[in-house]
């Protein structure tokens, strides 16, 4: 009778040796590529002491970089939030021609190299670009100025919210929305009271990812920024400048801000994932 | 409120869902749209609700043209197969939803809404569950909440899309009887879709049998069961056995030459040990007790075809049949059809 019990547990798990080998390998990998570099950033940042660390961060150019990063994120994330929700809504709840094309276009920023993402804006809005002369006439600066940086960041963080929401909304179907409409709700009421509460954790997850990328983007922003100290540098760009001047302690000090952002993002993600599991 | 469906056509790409459908649903009646998958019954229901638009034809509510009316102006209550309850709202909030989205002028006070919700919950026998979430309810309870929610806005028409399809057999039977009683109390014009003929026969005032986008027959349960218009309806509503017979002075008799095809229900086949007129000789192939009845599979001599007779438990015991024995099967009631339908 009870002899069947150990046999079934044996068939469902690996032997202890294999298990510890697999977990050990995963931990080693994580350790080498994640923990050690992260620890190194903080170690190097504090190498010259706490005062030097604070001085590096309070330096005017560094503060300007922080401010620009925050402004860029503050614009890109809401824009992509609205776009992502609208696109996911259309794709998940409706049938229309060109739907597959829209889905492919949404994935485009993922498949394009960040440098190219930046280059397209230079080709469009730069002095030799299509719209360049017109902009010059009206004294509007996009490339090598803040608007260009925001544009490039919006492009690069395009897909995050939409990709998170589309499978979620498709899985949820449109029954609830149809029910709301038969009960007399308007389009807005249906969205606000039925759809939005159902997607809130997926939405938050997408926003967290979008924000992390918006603040940390290097390639695309580097191409359009022009690297003008004090005005068109984001935190990643500023770190590069400091490093190129052999000012390692300051470079790592500023980089530690991004590392902190990564840790906060990770914590927020885990929390949201936990909540998503709870409510589903 | 009566519903008129006039010349409705609907296709999805190359698939024809509805083809020239004409139907009148009388006010206050409980009508069933019965048919196999793909027959168009759900499409027709959704067109009545306004969730789909017909390619051609019109829908009229009480004689008034409603085809171009938006869903929310039609005042229909819709109950979905998978309940479609708002998962993040409590039962009370779900049922109150239709009332809380009304424009300010028409919206009742919070107190009035709460009273109405509790009145409805009492009607569907779910009092005390007002603060639960849908995930905490059983399937039968969820469907009753869905019904209460649909009734909250006092719809002129109630539409149900295979409302009991997702429930256990026993709960299904309980709930459909309960729906019938509810309808007797409330008298809202109701249309429900089902592929279960037993459900339709038990619950509906009128049954509309559909197949491949067309209406095969519309009538009372008795009409549709006892006087089916064609072999499809005969087959869909109950068991079918085919007897080949020859016509003689207007009457059909069981014998050899194939001149006409007769359709007989399993429970209309009498199994006897003595040969009589109209009976065919057959060999007992298989005997199966199924709940309160006994099904006997018979191989008809000469034609090589099998028929299945349904006997009561007592009847089967009295005959004491064994496999391989020779008996005589006599159809008590037979129907023949003209036309080229094949089963």
Coordinates of C-alpha atoms in Angstrom, one line a residue:
Chain A
X1 CA 0.0 0.0 0.0
X2 CA 2.4 2.7 1.2
X3 CA 5.2 1.4 -1.1
X4 CA 3.8 3.5 -3.9
X5 CA 4.4 6.8 -2.2
X6 CA 8.2 7.0 -2.3
X7 CA 8.2 5.7 -5.9
X8 CA 5.9 8.6 -7.2
X9 CA 8.0 11.3 -5.5
X10 CA 11.1 9.8 -7.0
X11 CA 9.7 10.0 -10.5
X12 CA 8.8 13.7 -10.2
X13 CA 12.0 15.3 -8.9
X14 CA 15.5 15.0 -10.0
X15 CA 18.0 13.3 -7.7
X16 CA 19.5 15.6 -5.2
X17 CA 22.9 15.8 -6.9
X18 CA 21.4 17.0 -10.2
X19 CA 19.2 19.5 -8.4
X20 CA 22.1 21.1 -6.5
X21 CA 24.2 21.1 -9.7
X22 CA 21.6 23.0 -11.7
X23 CA 20.8 25.5 -8.9
X24 CA 24.5 25.9 -8.3
X25 CA 25.2 26.7 -11.9
X26 CA 22.3 29.2 -12.1
X27 CA 23.6 30.9 -8.9
X28 CA 27.1 31.0 -10.2
X29 CA 25.9 32.6 -13.5
X30 CA 23.9 35.1 -11.6
X31 CA 26.7 35.8 -9.3
X32 CA 29.3 36.4 -12.0
X33 CA 27.1 38.5 -14.3
X34 CA 24.9 40.3 -11.9
X35 CA 26.0 40.5 -8.2
X36 CA 29.7 41.0 -8.7
X37 CA 29.3 43.8 -11.2
X38 CA 26.6 45.5 -9.0
X39 CA 28.8 45.2 -5.9
X40 CA 31.8 46.5 -7.9
X41 CA 29.8 49.6 -8.9
X42 CA 29.1 50.5 -5.3
X43 CA 32.6 49.6 -4.2
X44 CA 34.3 51.8 -6.8
X45 CA 31.8 54.6 -6.2
X46 CA 32.7 54.8 -2.5
X47 CA 36.4 54.2 -3.0
X48 CA 37.3 57.8 -2.3
X49 CA 35.0 58.1 0.6
X50 CA 31.5 59.3 1.3
X51 CA 32.2 63.0 0.7
X52 CA 33.7 62.5 -2.7
X53 CA 30.7 60.4 -3.5
X54 CA 28.3 63.1 -2.6
X55 CA 30.4 65.8 -4.3
X56 CA 30.3 63.8 -7.6
X57 CA 26.5 63.6 -7.4
X58 CA 26.0 67.2 -6.4
X59 CA 28.2 68.5 -9.2
X60 CA 26.1 70.9 -11.5
X61 CA 26.5 68.8 -14.7
X62 CA 25.6 65.7 -12.8
X63 CA 22.5 67.3 -11.4
X64 CA 21.5 68.6 -14.8
X65 CA 21.9 65.0 -16.1
X66 CA 19.6 63.7 -13.4
X67 CA 17.1 66.4 -14.1
X68 CA 17.1 65.6 -17.8
X69 CA 16.7 61.9 -17.2
X70 CA 13.7 62.6 -14.9
X71 CA 12.1 64.9 -17.5
X72 CA 12.6 62.4 -20.3
X73 CA 11.0 59.6 -18.2
X74 CA 8.2 61.9 -17.1
X75 CA 7.2 62.5 -20.7
X76 CA 8.0 59.1 -22.3
X77 CA 6.3 56.9 -19.7
X78 CA 2.8 58.6 -19.8
X79 CA 2.9 58.9 -23.6
X80 CA 3.7 55.2 -24.0
X81 CA 1.2 54.3 -21.3
X82 CA -1.7 56.0 -23.2
X83 CA -0.5 54.6 -26.5
X84 CA 0.1 51.1 -25.1
X85 CA -3.4 50.9 -23.5
X86 CA -5.0 52.2 -26.7
X87 CA -3.2 49.8 -28.9
X88 CA -3.8 46.8 -26.6
X89 CA -7.5 47.7 -26.4
X90 CA -7.8 47.9 -30.2
X91 CA -5.9 44.7 -30.8
X92 CA -7.5 42.6 -28.0
X93 CA -11.2 43.6 -28.4
X94 CA -11.6 44.3 -32.1
X95 CA -11.1 42.8 -35.5
X96 CA -9.8 45.1 -38.2
X97 CA -7.7 45.2 -41.2
X98 CA -4.0 45.9 -40.6
X99 CA -4.2 44.4 -37.1
X100 CA -1.2 42.1 -37.7
X101 CA 0.7 45.0 -39.2
X102 CA 0.1 47.1 -36.1
X103 CA 1.3 44.2 -33.9
X104 CA 4.5 43.9 -36.0
X105 CA 5.1 47.7 -35.9
X106 CA 4.8 47.7 -32.1
X107 CA 7.6 45.1 -31.9
X108 CA 9.8 47.1 -34.2
X109 CA 11.8 49.0 -31.6
X110 CA 12.8 45.7 -30.0
X111 CA 14.3 44.4 -33.2
X112 CA 16.1 47.6 -34.2
X113 CA 19.5 48.4 -32.8
X114 CA 19.3 51.4 -30.4
X115 CA 21.9 53.3 -32.5
X116 CA 19.7 53.0 -35.5
X117 CA 16.7 54.2 -33.4
X118 CA 18.6 57.4 -32.7
X119 CA 19.9 57.7 -36.3
X120 CA 16.4 57.7 -37.8
X121 CA 15.6 60.9 -35.9
X122 CA 18.8 62.5 -37.0
X123 CA 18.0 61.6 -40.6
X124 CA 14.5 63.1 -40.1
X125 CA 15.1 66.2 -38.1
X126 CA 18.8 66.8 -38.5
X127 CA 20.1 69.8 -40.6
X128 CA 20.5 67.5 -43.6
X129 CA 17.3 65.6 -42.8
X130 CA 13.9 65.8 -44.4
X131 CA 12.4 68.2 -41.9
X132 CA 15.6 69.8 -40.9
X133 CA 15.5 72.9 -43.1
X134 CA 11.9 73.7 -42.1
X135 CA 12.9 73.4 -38.4
X136 CA 15.9 75.7 -39.0
X137 CA 13.6 78.3 -40.5
X138 CA 11.3 78.3 -37.5
X139 CA 14.2 78.2 -35.1
X140 CA 13.1 74.9 -33.6
X141 CA 15.8 72.5 -32.3
X142 CA 15.1 68.8 -32.1
X143 CA 18.4 67.1 -32.7
X144 CA 21.1 67.9 -30.2
X145 CA 18.4 69.2 -27.9
X146 CA 15.9 67.9 -25.3
X147 CA 13.0 67.2 -27.7
X148 CA 15.2 64.9 -29.7
X149 CA 16.2 63.0 -26.6
X150 CA 12.6 62.6 -25.6
X151 CA 11.6 61.4 -29.1
X152 CA 14.3 58.8 -29.2
X153 CA 13.4 57.6 -25.7
X154 CA 9.7 57.4 -26.6
X155 CA 10.5 55.3 -29.7
X156 CA 12.8 52.9 -27.8
X157 CA 10.3 52.3 -24.9
X158 CA 7.3 52.1 -27.3
X159 CA 6.5 48.4 -26.9
X160 CA 6.7 47.7 -23.2
X161 CA 3.2 48.6 -22.0
X162 CA 1.5 47.3 -25.2
X163 CA 3.3 44.0 -25.1
X164 CA 2.5 43.5 -21.5
X165 CA -1.2 44.3 -22.0
X166 CA -2.0 42.6 -25.3
X167 CA -1.8 39.0 -24.1
X168 CA -3.5 39.9 -20.8
X169 CA -6.4 41.6 -22.5
X170 CA -6.7 38.9 -25.1
X171 CA -6.9 36.3 -22.3
X172 CA -9.5 38.2 -20.5
X173 CA -11.7 38.4 -23.6
X174 CA -14.4 40.9 -24.3
X175 CA -17.4 39.3 -22.5
X176 CA -17.2 41.7 -19.5
X177 CA -17.1 44.7 -21.8
X178 CA -20.0 43.4 -23.8
X179 CA -21.9 42.8 -20.6
X180 CA -21.2 46.4 -19.5
X181 CA -22.5 47.8 -22.7
X182 CA -25.7 45.8 -22.7
X183 CA -26.3 47.2 -19.2
X184 CA -26.2 50.7 -20.7
X185 CA -22.6 51.8 -19.9
X186 CA -20.9 54.3 -22.3
X187 CA -17.6 53.5 -23.9
X188 CA -15.7 55.6 -21.3
X189 CA -17.6 54.1 -18.3
X190 CA -16.9 50.6 -19.7
X191 CA -13.2 51.3 -20.0
X192 CA -12.8 53.1 -16.7
X193 CA -14.9 50.8 -14.5
X194 CA -14.5 47.4 -16.2
X195 CA -11.4 47.2 -18.3
X196 CA -8.9 49.3 -16.3
X197 CA -9.4 47.6 -13.0
X198 CA -8.9 44.2 -14.7
X199 CA -5.6 45.2 -16.3
X200 CA -4.1 47.4 -13.5
X201 CA -1.3 45.0 -12.4
X202 CA -0.3 44.3 -16.0
X203 CA -0.3 48.0 -16.6
X204 CA 1.8 48.7 -13.6
X205 CA 4.3 46.0 -14.7
X206 CA 4.6 47.5 -18.1
X207 CA 5.1 51.0 -16.7
X208 CA 7.9 49.8 -14.4
X209 CA 9.7 48.2 -17.4
X210 CA 9.1 51.2 -19.5
X211 CA 10.5 53.5 -16.9
X212 CA 13.6 51.4 -16.3
X213 CA 14.4 51.5 -20.0
X214 CA 13.6 55.2 -20.3
X215 CA 16.0 56.2 -17.6
X216 CA 18.7 53.8 -18.7
X217 CA 18.7 54.1 -22.4
X218 CA 22.1 54.9 -23.9
X219 CA 22.6 54.1 -27.6
X220 CA 19.6 56.0 -29.1
X221 CA 20.0 59.0 -26.8
X222 CA 23.7 59.1 -27.5
X223 CA 23.2 59.5 -31.2
X224 CA 20.7 62.4 -30.9
X225 CA 22.1 64.2 -27.9
X226 CA 25.2 65.9 -29.0
X227 CA 26.7 65.4 -25.5
X228 CA 26.5 69.1 -24.6
X229 CA 27.5 69.1 -20.9
X230 CA 24.9 70.6 -18.6
X231 CA 22.1 70.5 -21.1
X232 CA 21.7 67.4 -23.3
X233 CA 23.2 64.7 -21.1
X234 CA 21.2 62.1 -19.4
X235 CA 22.7 60.1 -16.5
X236 CA 24.0 57.2 -18.8
X237 CA 25.6 59.8 -21.1
X238 CA 27.1 61.6 -18.2
X239 CA 28.6 58.4 -16.8
X240 CA 30.3 57.8 -20.1
X241 CA 31.8 61.4 -20.2
X242 CA 33.2 61.0 -16.7
X243 CA 34.6 57.6 -17.5
X244 CA 36.3 58.9 -20.6
X245 CA 38.0 61.6 -18.5
X246 CA 39.4 58.9 -16.3
X247 CA 37.3 60.2 -13.4
X248 CA 36.4 56.8 -12.3
X249 CA 35.2 57.4 -8.8
X250 CA 32.8 60.1 -10.0
X251 CA 31.7 57.9 -12.9
X252 CA 30.9 55.1 -10.6
X253 CA 29.2 57.4 -8.2
X254 CA 26.8 58.6 -10.8
X255 CA 26.4 55.1 -12.2
X256 CA 25.4 53.9 -8.7
X257 CA 22.3 56.0 -9.1
X258 CA 21.3 53.8 -12.1
X259 CA 22.2 50.7 -10.1
X260 CA 19.9 51.9 -7.3
X261 CA 17.2 52.4 -9.9
X262 CA 17.7 48.9 -11.1
X263 CA 17.3 47.5 -7.6
X264 CA 14.2 49.6 -6.9
X265 CA 12.8 48.4 -10.3
X266 CA 13.5 44.8 -9.4
X267 CA 11.8 45.1 -6.0
X268 CA 8.7 46.8 -7.6
X269 CA 8.5 44.2 -10.3
X270 CA 8.6 41.4 -7.8
X271 CA 5.9 43.0 -5.7
X272 CA 3.7 43.5 -8.8
X273 CA 4.3 39.9 -9.9
X274 CA 3.3 38.7 -6.5
X275 CA 0.1 40.7 -6.6
X276 CA -0.7 39.4 -10.1
X277 CA -0.4 35.9 -8.9
X278 CA -2.6 36.6 -5.9
X279 CA -5.4 38.1 -7.9
X280 CA -5.5 35.7 -10.8
Chain B
X1 CA -42.2 43.4 -26.2
X2 CA -42.4 41.3 -29.3
X3 CA -39.4 40.8 -31.6
X4 CA -39.6 40.5 -35.3
X5 CA -36.7 39.2 -37.3
X6 CA -37.1 39.9 -41.0
X7 CA -34.9 38.5 -43.8
X8 CA -31.8 38.6 -41.7
X9 CA -28.6 37.5 -43.4
X10 CA -25.1 37.3 -41.8
X11 CA -21.8 36.0 -43.1
X12 CA -18.4 35.9 -41.5
X13 CA -16.0 36.0 -44.4
X14 CA -16.9 33.0 -46.5
X15 CA -18.9 31.3 -43.8
X16 CA -22.7 31.9 -44.0
X17 CA -24.0 32.1 -40.4
X18 CA -27.6 33.1 -41.2
X19 CA -29.5 32.8 -44.4
X20 CA -32.8 34.6 -44.9
X21 CA -34.0 34.1 -41.3
X22 CA -37.6 35.2 -40.6
X23 CA -39.0 34.8 -37.1
X24 CA -41.5 36.4 -34.7
X25 CA -41.0 36.1 -31.0
X26 CA -44.3 36.9 -29.3
X27 CA -44.3 39.2 -26.3
X28 CA -43.9 37.6 -22.9
X29 CA -43.0 34.2 -24.2
X30 CA -39.9 32.1 -23.5
X31 CA -38.5 31.0 -26.8
X32 CA -35.6 28.6 -27.3
X33 CA -33.3 28.7 -30.3
X34 CA -32.2 25.1 -30.6
X35 CA -29.6 23.6 -32.9
X36 CA -26.2 22.1 -33.3
X37 CA -22.9 24.1 -33.3
X38 CA -22.6 26.3 -36.3
X39 CA -26.4 26.5 -36.8
X40 CA -26.4 30.3 -36.3
X41 CA -28.4 30.4 -33.1
X42 CA -25.8 32.4 -31.1
X43 CA -25.3 34.8 -34.0
X44 CA -29.0 35.4 -34.2
X45 CA -29.2 36.1 -30.5
X46 CA -26.3 38.6 -30.7
X47 CA -27.9 40.3 -33.7
X48 CA -31.1 40.7 -31.6
X49 CA -29.0 42.2 -28.8
X50 CA -27.1 44.5 -31.2
X51 CA -23.7 43.0 -30.4
X52 CA -23.5 42.0 -34.1
X53 CA -25.1 43.8 -37.1
X54 CA -26.8 41.8 -39.9
X55 CA -25.5 42.1 -43.4
X56 CA -29.1 42.4 -44.6
X57 CA -32.6 42.4 -43.1
X58 CA -34.0 44.1 -40.1
X59 CA -34.9 43.6 -36.4
X60 CA -38.0 45.2 -35.0
X61 CA -39.0 45.6 -31.3
X62 CA -42.8 46.0 -31.0
X63 CA -43.0 46.9 -34.6
X64 CA -40.3 49.6 -34.3
X65 CA -37.2 49.4 -36.5
X66 CA -34.3 48.7 -34.2
X67 CA -31.6 47.5 -36.6
X68 CA -29.6 50.7 -36.4
X69 CA -30.1 51.2 -32.7
X70 CA -27.0 50.9 -30.5
X71 CA -26.8 48.0 -28.0
X72 CA -27.2 50.2 -24.9
X73 CA -30.3 51.8 -26.3
X74 CA -32.1 48.5 -26.9
X75 CA -32.8 47.8 -23.3
X76 CA -31.9 44.1 -23.6
X77 CA -30.6 42.0 -20.8
X78 CA -27.9 39.6 -21.9
X79 CA -26.7 36.6 -19.9
X80 CA -23.5 35.0 -21.2
X81 CA -22.5 31.4 -21.1
X82 CA -19.5 32.1 -19.0
X83 CA -21.3 34.6 -16.8
X84 CA -19.1 37.6 -17.7
X85 CA -19.4 38.9 -14.1
X86 CA -17.1 41.9 -13.3
X87 CA -14.4 40.0 -11.4
X88 CA -13.1 42.8 -9.3
X89 CA -16.6 43.9 -8.1
X90 CA -18.7 42.3 -5.3
X91 CA -22.0 40.6 -6.1
X92 CA -23.8 43.8 -4.9
X93 CA -21.7 46.0 -7.1
X94 CA -22.2 43.7 -10.1
X95 CA -26.0 43.7 -9.8
X96 CA -26.1 47.4 -9.2
X97 CA -23.8 48.2 -12.2
X98 CA -26.6 48.8 -14.7
X99 CA -28.2 51.3 -12.3
X100 CA -25.0 53.1 -11.4
X101 CA -24.1 53.9 -15.0
X102 CA -27.4 55.6 -15.8
X103 CA -27.1 59.3 -16.6
X104 CA -27.5 61.5 -13.5
X105 CA -31.1 62.5 -14.2
X106 CA -32.3 58.9 -14.4
X107 CA -30.1 57.4 -11.7
X108 CA -31.9 56.3 -8.6
X109 CA -30.6 57.3 -5.2
X110 CA -27.9 55.1 -3.5
X111 CA -30.6 53.9 -1.1
X112 CA -33.0 53.0 -3.9
X113 CA -30.3 51.1 -5.8
X114 CA -29.3 49.1 -2.7
X115 CA -32.9 48.2 -2.1
X116 CA -33.4 47.1 -5.6
X117 CA -30.2 45.0 -5.5
X118 CA -31.3 43.2 -2.4
X119 CA -34.8 42.7 -3.8
X120 CA -33.2 41.0 -6.8
X121 CA -30.8 38.9 -4.8
X122 CA -33.8 37.7 -2.8
X123 CA -35.5 36.8 -6.1
X124 CA -32.5 34.7 -7.2
X125 CA -32.1 33.3 -3.7
X126 CA -28.7 34.7 -3.1
X127 CA -29.4 37.0 -0.2
X128 CA -26.4 37.1 2.2
X129 CA -23.9 36.8 -0.6
X130 CA -23.9 40.5 -1.5
X131 CA -20.3 41.1 -0.3
X132 CA -18.8 38.1 -2.0
X133 CA -16.6 38.2 -5.1
X134 CA -17.5 36.1 -8.2
X135 CA -14.4 34.0 -7.6
X136 CA -15.9 32.9 -4.3
X137 CA -19.1 31.6 -5.8
X138 CA -20.1 28.3 -7.5
X139 CA -21.1 28.2 -11.1
X140 CA -24.8 28.0 -10.4
X141 CA -24.5 31.0 -8.1
X142 CA -22.6 33.0 -10.6
X143 CA -25.2 32.5 -13.3
X144 CA -27.9 33.6 -10.9
X145 CA -26.0 36.8 -10.2
X146 CA -25.6 37.3 -13.9
X147 CA -29.4 36.9 -14.2
X148 CA -30.0 39.4 -11.4
X149 CA -27.7 41.9 -13.0
X150 CA -29.4 41.6 -16.3
X151 CA -32.9 42.0 -14.7
X152 CA -31.8 45.0 -12.6
X153 CA -32.3 47.5 -15.4
X154 CA -35.8 46.1 -16.2
X155 CA -35.0 45.0 -19.7
X156 CA -37.8 44.7 -22.3
X157 CA -36.1 41.5 -23.6
X158 CA -34.0 38.9 -21.9
X159 CA -31.4 37.1 -24.0
X160 CA -29.5 34.1 -22.7
X161 CA -26.6 32.5 -24.6
X162 CA -26.4 28.8 -23.5
X163 CA -26.8 30.0 -19.9
X164 CA -26.4 26.6 -18.4
X165 CA -23.7 25.2 -20.7
X166 CA -20.9 25.6 -18.3
X167 CA -22.6 23.9 -15.3
X168 CA -22.8 20.4 -13.9
X169 CA -25.7 18.2 -15.1
X170 CA -27.6 18.3 -11.9
X171 CA -27.2 22.1 -11.5
X172 CA -28.3 22.5 -15.1
X173 CA -31.5 20.7 -14.5
X174 CA -32.2 22.6 -11.2
X175 CA -31.4 26.0 -12.8
X176 CA -33.5 25.5 -15.9
X177 CA -36.5 24.6 -13.9
X178 CA -35.9 27.6 -11.7
X179 CA -35.6 29.8 -14.8
X180 CA -39.0 28.6 -16.0
X181 CA -40.6 29.4 -12.7
X182 CA -38.9 32.8 -12.7
X183 CA -40.3 33.5 -16.2
X184 CA -43.7 32.5 -15.0
X185 CA -43.4 35.2 -12.4
X186 CA -41.9 38.0 -14.4
X187 CA -43.1 37.4 -18.0
X188 CA -40.3 39.2 -19.7
X189 CA -40.0 38.3 -23.4
X190 CA -37.0 35.8 -23.3
X191 CA -35.0 34.1 -25.9
X192 CA -32.4 31.5 -25.0
X193 CA -29.9 29.6 -27.1
X194 CA -29.2 25.9 -26.4
X195 CA -28.0 22.8 -28.1
X196 CA -29.6 20.6 -25.5
X197 CA -33.0 19.4 -26.8
X198 CA -34.1 18.2 -23.4
X199 CA -33.6 21.7 -22.0
X200 CA -35.5 23.3 -24.8
X201 CA -38.4 20.8 -24.5
X202 CA -38.6 21.3 -20.7
X203 CA -38.3 25.1 -20.5
X204 CA -39.6 26.8 -23.6
X205 CA -43.0 28.0 -24.7
X206 CA -41.8 27.8 -28.3
X207 CA -38.9 26.1 -29.9
X208 CA -37.1 27.3 -33.0
X209 CA -35.0 24.6 -34.5
X210 CA -32.1 25.9 -36.5
X211 CA -29.6 24.2 -38.8
X212 CA -26.8 25.7 -41.0
X213 CA -28.1 29.3 -40.7
X214 CA -31.8 28.4 -41.5
X215 CA -34.9 27.8 -39.4
X216 CA -36.0 24.2 -39.9
X217 CA -39.2 24.5 -37.8
X218 CA -40.7 26.8 -35.2
X219 CA -43.5 25.6 -32.9
X220 CA -44.5 24.4 -29.4
X221 CA -42.4 21.6 -27.8
X222 CA -45.2 19.2 -28.5
X223 CA -45.5 20.2 -32.2
X224 CA -41.8 20.0 -32.8
X225 CA -41.4 16.7 -31.0
X226 CA -44.6 14.9 -32.2
X227 CA -44.9 16.5 -35.7
X228 CA -41.5 17.3 -36.9
X229 CA -41.4 19.0 -40.3
X230 CA -38.4 17.1 -41.6
X231 CA -35.9 14.3 -40.8
X232 CA -33.4 16.8 -39.3
X233 CA -35.9 18.0 -36.7
X234 CA -37.0 14.5 -36.0
X235 CA -33.4 13.4 -35.5
X236 CA -32.4 16.5 -33.4
X237 CA -35.3 16.3 -31.0
X238 CA -35.1 12.7 -30.1
X239 CA -34.1 9.2 -31.1
X240 CA -34.5 8.0 -34.7
X241 CA -35.0 4.6 -36.1
X242 CA -35.4 4.1 -39.8
X243 CA -37.8 1.5 -41.2
X244 CA -38.1 0.7 -44.8
X245 CA -41.7 0.0 -45.7
X246 CA -44.1 -0.2 -48.6
X247 CA -47.1 2.1 -48.9
X248 CA -50.4 0.4 -49.1
X249 CA -53.6 2.3 -49.6
X250 CA -52.2 5.3 -47.8
X251 CA -50.9 3.3 -44.9
X252 CA -47.4 2.1 -44.3
X253 CA -46.5 -1.4 -43.3
X254 CA -43.3 -3.0 -42.3
X255 CA -42.0 -5.4 -45.0
X256 CA -39.3 -5.8 -47.6
X257 CA -39.4 -3.8 -50.9
X258 CA -38.0 -0.3 -50.3
X259 CA -40.6 2.2 -51.4
X260 CA -40.7 4.6 -48.5
X261 CA -38.7 5.5 -45.5
X262 CA -40.4 5.6 -42.1
X263 CA -39.0 7.4 -39.0
X264 CA -39.8 6.0 -35.6
X265 CA -38.8 7.0 -32.0
X266 CA -37.1 4.3 -29.9
X267 CA -39.8 4.4 -27.3
X268 CA -42.5 3.8 -30.0
X269 CA -41.0 0.5 -31.0
X270 CA -42.9 -2.4 -29.4
X271 CA -40.8 -5.6 -28.9
X272 CA -42.8 -8.8 -28.8
X273 CA -42.2 -12.5 -28.9
X274 CA -45.2 -13.2 -31.2
X275 CA -45.3 -12.1 -34.8
X276 CA -48.0 -9.6 -35.6
X277 CA -49.0 -7.6 -38.6
X278 CA -46.7 -4.6 -39.2
X279 CA -43.9 -6.3 -37.2
X280 CA -40.4 -7.1 -38.5
X281 CA -38.4 -10.1 -37.4
X282 CA -35.2 -9.1 -35.7
X283 CA -32.3 -10.6 -33.7
X284 CA -31.4 -9.2 -30.3
X285 CA -27.9 -7.9 -30.5
X286 CA -27.3 -6.0 -27.3
X287 CA -29.2 -5.0 -24.1
X288 CA -28.1 -2.0 -22.1
X289 CA -29.8 -0.6 -19.0
X290 CA -29.6 3.1 -18.9
X291 CA -31.1 4.6 -15.7
X292 CA -34.9 4.2 -15.8
X293 CA -34.9 2.6 -19.3
X294 CA -33.5 -0.4 -21.1
X295 CA -32.2 0.0 -24.7
X296 CA -32.3 -3.0 -26.9
X297 CA -30.3 -3.1 -30.1
X298 CA -32.0 -5.2 -32.8
X299 CA -30.7 -6.4 -36.1
X300 CA -33.6 -6.5 -38.6
X301 CA -33.6 -9.7 -40.7
X302 CA -33.3 -9.2 -44.4
X303 CA -32.2 -5.6 -44.4
X304 CA -29.1 -6.0 -42.2
X305 CA -29.9 -2.6 -40.5
X306 CA -30.1 -2.1 -36.8
X307 CA -32.8 -0.3 -34.8
X308 CA -32.8 0.6 -31.1
X309 CA -35.9 0.0 -29.1
X310 CA -36.4 1.7 -25.7
X311 CA -38.3 -0.3 -23.1
X312 CA -39.3 0.5 -19.6
X313 CA -37.6 -1.6 -16.9
X314 CA -40.8 -3.5 -16.2
X315 CA -41.4 -4.2 -19.9
X316 CA -37.8 -5.5 -20.3
X317 CA -38.1 -7.7 -17.2
X318 CA -41.4 -9.2 -18.5
X319 CA -39.8 -10.1 -21.8
X320 CA -36.6 -11.5 -20.2
X321 CA -34.6 -11.0 -23.4
X322 CA -31.3 -12.6 -24.1
X323 CA -28.7 -11.8 -26.8
X324 CA -29.2 -13.8 -30.0
X325 CA -32.9 -14.4 -29.5
X326 CA -35.4 -13.7 -32.3
X327 CA -38.1 -11.2 -31.5
X328 CA -40.6 -9.0 -33.4
X329 CA -40.3 -5.3 -33.5
X330 CA -43.5 -3.4 -34.3
X331 CA -43.4 0.4 -34.7
X332 CA -46.4 1.9 -33.0
X333 CA -46.1 5.3 -34.6
X334 CA -44.2 6.1 -37.8
X335 CA -43.6 9.2 -39.8
X336 CA -42.6 9.6 -43.4
X337 CA -41.3 12.7 -45.1
X338 CA -41.2 13.8 -48.7
X339 CA -38.0 15.5 -49.9
X340 CA -34.4 14.7 -50.3
X341 CA -33.1 15.0 -46.7
X342 CA -30.7 12.3 -45.7
X343 CA -29.8 11.4 -42.1

